[in-house]
Amino acid sequence: MRNSLLPLTISLSLLGGVSPTVIAKTYMSAEEAKQVMFPGKYFSKVQFEISAEIRKQLKKISGIHHPLTNSQFWLAGDGSWFIVDEVVGKHEMITYGLGIDHFGNVKEVQILQYNESYGHQIRELSWRKQFIDKNSIHKIRLNEDIENISGATLSCKHVTDGIRRLMALHSLLLKKLKSHDTL
Amino acid sequence: MQSKKLIKSIIIGMTIVGFAVHAGESNFGWVYGLDLQPKGKWEVEQRLQLTRGHATGTYDYWQGRSEVEYGLTDNIQLAGYLNTYSIQSAKNYTNPDACSESLSSCTGGYGVSGAFVEDPSYSSKGIDGISLEAIWRITNPLTSPVGVGVYFEPTFGRLKDAIETRLIVQSNFLDDRLQLVGNLVFEAEKLKFDEEPIEEIVLDFVGGLSYRVAPNWSLGFEYRFHNDYDGFSFASQTQRAHFIGPNIHYANKDFWVTMAMRTQIGGDCWAPGDAECSDGMVWDSHGRNEYMLKVGVPF
């Protein structure tokens, strides 16, 4: 199921993507990214508490100080997740969408908002597809299992750290949640 | 887009120099960091510095530097500067070693020849010369605990010729929003505005921090520990001074602006440079206060 959808996902990503040479603040809405990653799948937006202990673990795992307070979460009936998160960019925040399939693997990454002078190459599929099928047992670290893009180091590093944090959150909390558990 | 290309062409033409290298977007007024232009990218930068205030009277030294930067590789950046200046000096020295005994004040300072010491005022402005610059980032503070780089800048001008080198060290914290940067500066210079050329060595430490307090905005401060030595050796120190002040930086994808000021908190002079001091301060090319404005536009 997962593998059969992969070519379709990549094709849709290409169609939905924008040339990385184009500079614009918003490339894709959260809804558009969700449809690109999970065509036709129904998600419910959910809210839940993240304990202080889990936050502490996430900070240790990811090294990120910026809190998860602005992140948004959607849960599908089969346990798939779609998450919109933000990480620190060079000048402004970078907003990205992360899809996690019901096996707990990365389905896809999309850059939703990017407003920097340089580093737009992180929107290229060749960079984003490095995350596909990764899960919380993988390192998800720049210059280890995720290659850097020269000239876009800060953006690559922070988005990679952000995805590592979300995959850790999935392992520690999200995979245990059902829709009726959420607040 | 066309206008950006035109501006770039004009400034490249104005510099009439090859490419030298200099740090890219700078959160600091005088401290150089390791944020370089990516390979193949250009940036135009304009700096305007004012050194203001000596012992008394008037001393304003404006220095303009128009710069073009280019990323030769992701870790080597080149730049070229066109340097301009404007000096207004009037009865600004009180040191009896600088002024004759009959004068309570006289005219002097960096850029002012000793021939004008008894004149009520001195004014000069024009194109000073050019500088070339190269910086090599050995380790990147984004991916290493400590970023290290080296910097080389020869200057050829009417006021002075100089070769400046810097060892740049930078560490980032808190999602790279906090930058701690230090530069060890070594400069050999020949001052050319006086009746006889003066050779000296400058050995400085400049350092500071900058914290991104909100998207696009950073605040910080920087410090300078300045030392001058007579001739091209460290045998005879002639000046020592300390400066400190704040900086503010705004940046978005289209341009960035940095403003900084620093004030002299004290200094000493020794022979043969003791005429440059009074009231526990060093004058010369330094002021009570120094102001910096930088504007950069990436292409």
JSON list of C-alpha atoms in Angstrom, two decimals, chain A residues 23 63-66 88-93 115-118 142-143 150-151 153-154 157-158, chain B residues 25 35 37-38 41-42 74 140 142-143 174-177 212 215-216 251-254 298-299:
[
{"chain": "A", "resi": 23, "resn": "ILE", "atom": "CA", "xyz": [10.67, 33.65, -4.48]},
{"chain": "A", "resi": 63, "resn": "GLY", "atom": "CA", "xyz": [18.37, 20.36, 20.05]},
{"chain": "A", "resi": 64, "resn": "ILE", "atom": "CA", "xyz": [15.57, 22.78, 19.15]},
{"chain": "A", "resi": 65, "resn": "HIS", "atom": "CA", "xyz": [14.72, 25.54, 21.60]},
{"chain": "A", "resi": 66, "resn": "HIS", "atom": "CA", "xyz": [11.81, 27.01, 19.65]},
{"chain": "A", "resi": 88, "resn": "VAL", "atom": "CA", "xyz": [13.73, 29.14, 12.82]},
{"chain": "A", "resi": 89, "resn": "GLY", "atom": "CA", "xyz": [14.94, 30.40, 9.47]},
{"chain": "A", "resi": 90, "resn": "LYS", "atom": "CA", "xyz": [17.71, 32.88, 8.87]},
{"chain": "A", "resi": 91, "resn": "HIS", "atom": "CA", "xyz": [15.37, 35.86, 9.04]},
{"chain": "A", "resi": 92, "resn": "GLU", "atom": "CA", "xyz": [11.86, 34.50, 9.56]},
{"chain": "A", "resi": 93, "resn": "MET", "atom": "CA", "xyz": [10.19, 31.23, 10.44]},
{"chain": "A", "resi": 115, "resn": "ASN", "atom": "CA", "xyz": [10.91, 33.84, 2.98]},
{"chain": "A", "resi": 116, "resn": "GLU", "atom": "CA", "xyz": [14.70, 33.96, 2.90]},
{"chain": "A", "resi": 117, "resn": "SER", "atom": "CA", "xyz": [17.22, 35.41, 0.46]},
{"chain": "A", "resi": 118, "resn": "TYR", "atom": "CA", "xyz": [18.86, 32.08, -0.24]},
{"chain": "A", "resi": 142, "resn": "LEU", "atom": "CA", "xyz": [22.17, 16.79, 8.65]},
{"chain": "A", "resi": 143, "resn": "ASN", "atom": "CA", "xyz": [25.40, 15.54, 7.12]},
{"chain": "A", "resi": 150, "resn": "SER", "atom": "CA", "xyz": [25.56, 24.08, 0.07]},
{"chain": "A", "resi": 151, "resn": "GLY", "atom": "CA", "xyz": [24.36, 27.63, 0.50]},
{"chain": "A", "resi": 153, "resn": "THR", "atom": "CA", "xyz": [22.85, 25.02, 5.42]},
{"chain": "A", "resi": 154, "resn": "LEU", "atom": "CA", "xyz": [20.81, 26.84, 8.05]},
{"chain": "A", "resi": 157, "resn": "LYS", "atom": "CA", "xyz": [19.71, 21.98, 9.42]},
{"chain": "A", "resi": 158, "resn": "HIS", "atom": "CA", "xyz": [16.64, 23.48, 11.06]},
{"chain": "B", "resi": 25, "resn": "GLU", "atom": "CA", "xyz": [25.19, 39.73, 6.00]},
{"chain": "B", "resi": 35, "resn": "ASP", "atom": "CA", "xyz": [28.01, 34.35, 7.19]},
{"chain": "B", "resi": 37, "resn": "GLN", "atom": "CA", "xyz": [27.68, 34.57, 0.24]},
{"chain": "B", "resi": 38, "resn": "PRO", "atom": "CA", "xyz": [26.74, 31.19, -1.24]},
{"chain": "B", "resi": 41, "resn": "LYS", "atom": "CA", "xyz": [25.86, 34.81, -5.33]},
{"chain": "B", "resi": 42, "resn": "TRP", "atom": "CA", "xyz": [26.47, 38.55, -5.24]},
{"chain": "B", "resi": 74, "resn": "ASP", "atom": "CA", "xyz": [30.39, 28.26, -0.45]},
{"chain": "B", "resi": 140, "resn": "ASN", "atom": "CA", "xyz": [30.95, 26.57, 9.63]},
{"chain": "B", "resi": 142, "resn": "LEU", "atom": "CA", "xyz": [26.03, 26.21, 11.65]},
{"chain": "B", "resi": 143, "resn": "THR", "atom": "CA", "xyz": [27.42, 22.69, 11.59]},
{"chain": "B", "resi": 174, "resn": "LEU", "atom": "CA", "xyz": [19.59, 28.83, 20.62]},
{"chain": "B", "resi": 175, "resn": "ASP", "atom": "CA", "xyz": [18.64, 27.64, 17.13]},
{"chain": "B", "resi": 176, "resn": "ASP", "atom": "CA", "xyz": [21.37, 29.86, 15.66]},
{"chain": "B", "resi": 177, "resn": "ARG", "atom": "CA", "xyz": [19.56, 32.98, 16.87]},
{"chain": "B", "resi": 212, "resn": "ARG", "atom": "CA", "xyz": [17.56, 37.58, 17.11]},
{"chain": "B", "resi": 215, "resn": "PRO", "atom": "CA", "xyz": [11.79, 37.55, 13.22]},
{"chain": "B", "resi": 216, "resn": "ASN", "atom": "CA", "xyz": [13.97, 39.91, 11.16]},
{"chain": "B", "resi": 251, "resn": "ALA", "atom": "CA", "xyz": [17.15, 41.71, 7.62]},
{"chain": "B", "resi": 252, "resn": "ASN", "atom": "CA", "xyz": [14.66, 40.24, 5.21]},
{"chain": "B", "resi": 253, "resn": "LYS", "atom": "CA", "xyz": [15.05, 38.38, 1.93]},
{"chain": "B", "resi": 254, "resn": "ASP", "atom": "CA", "xyz": [15.59, 41.59, -0.06]},
{"chain": "B", "resi": 298, "resn": "PRO", "atom": "CA", "xyz": [21.77, 40.37, -2.08]},
{"chain": "B", "resi": 299, "resn": "PHE", "atom": "CA", "xyz": [21.32, 39.46, -5.74]}
]
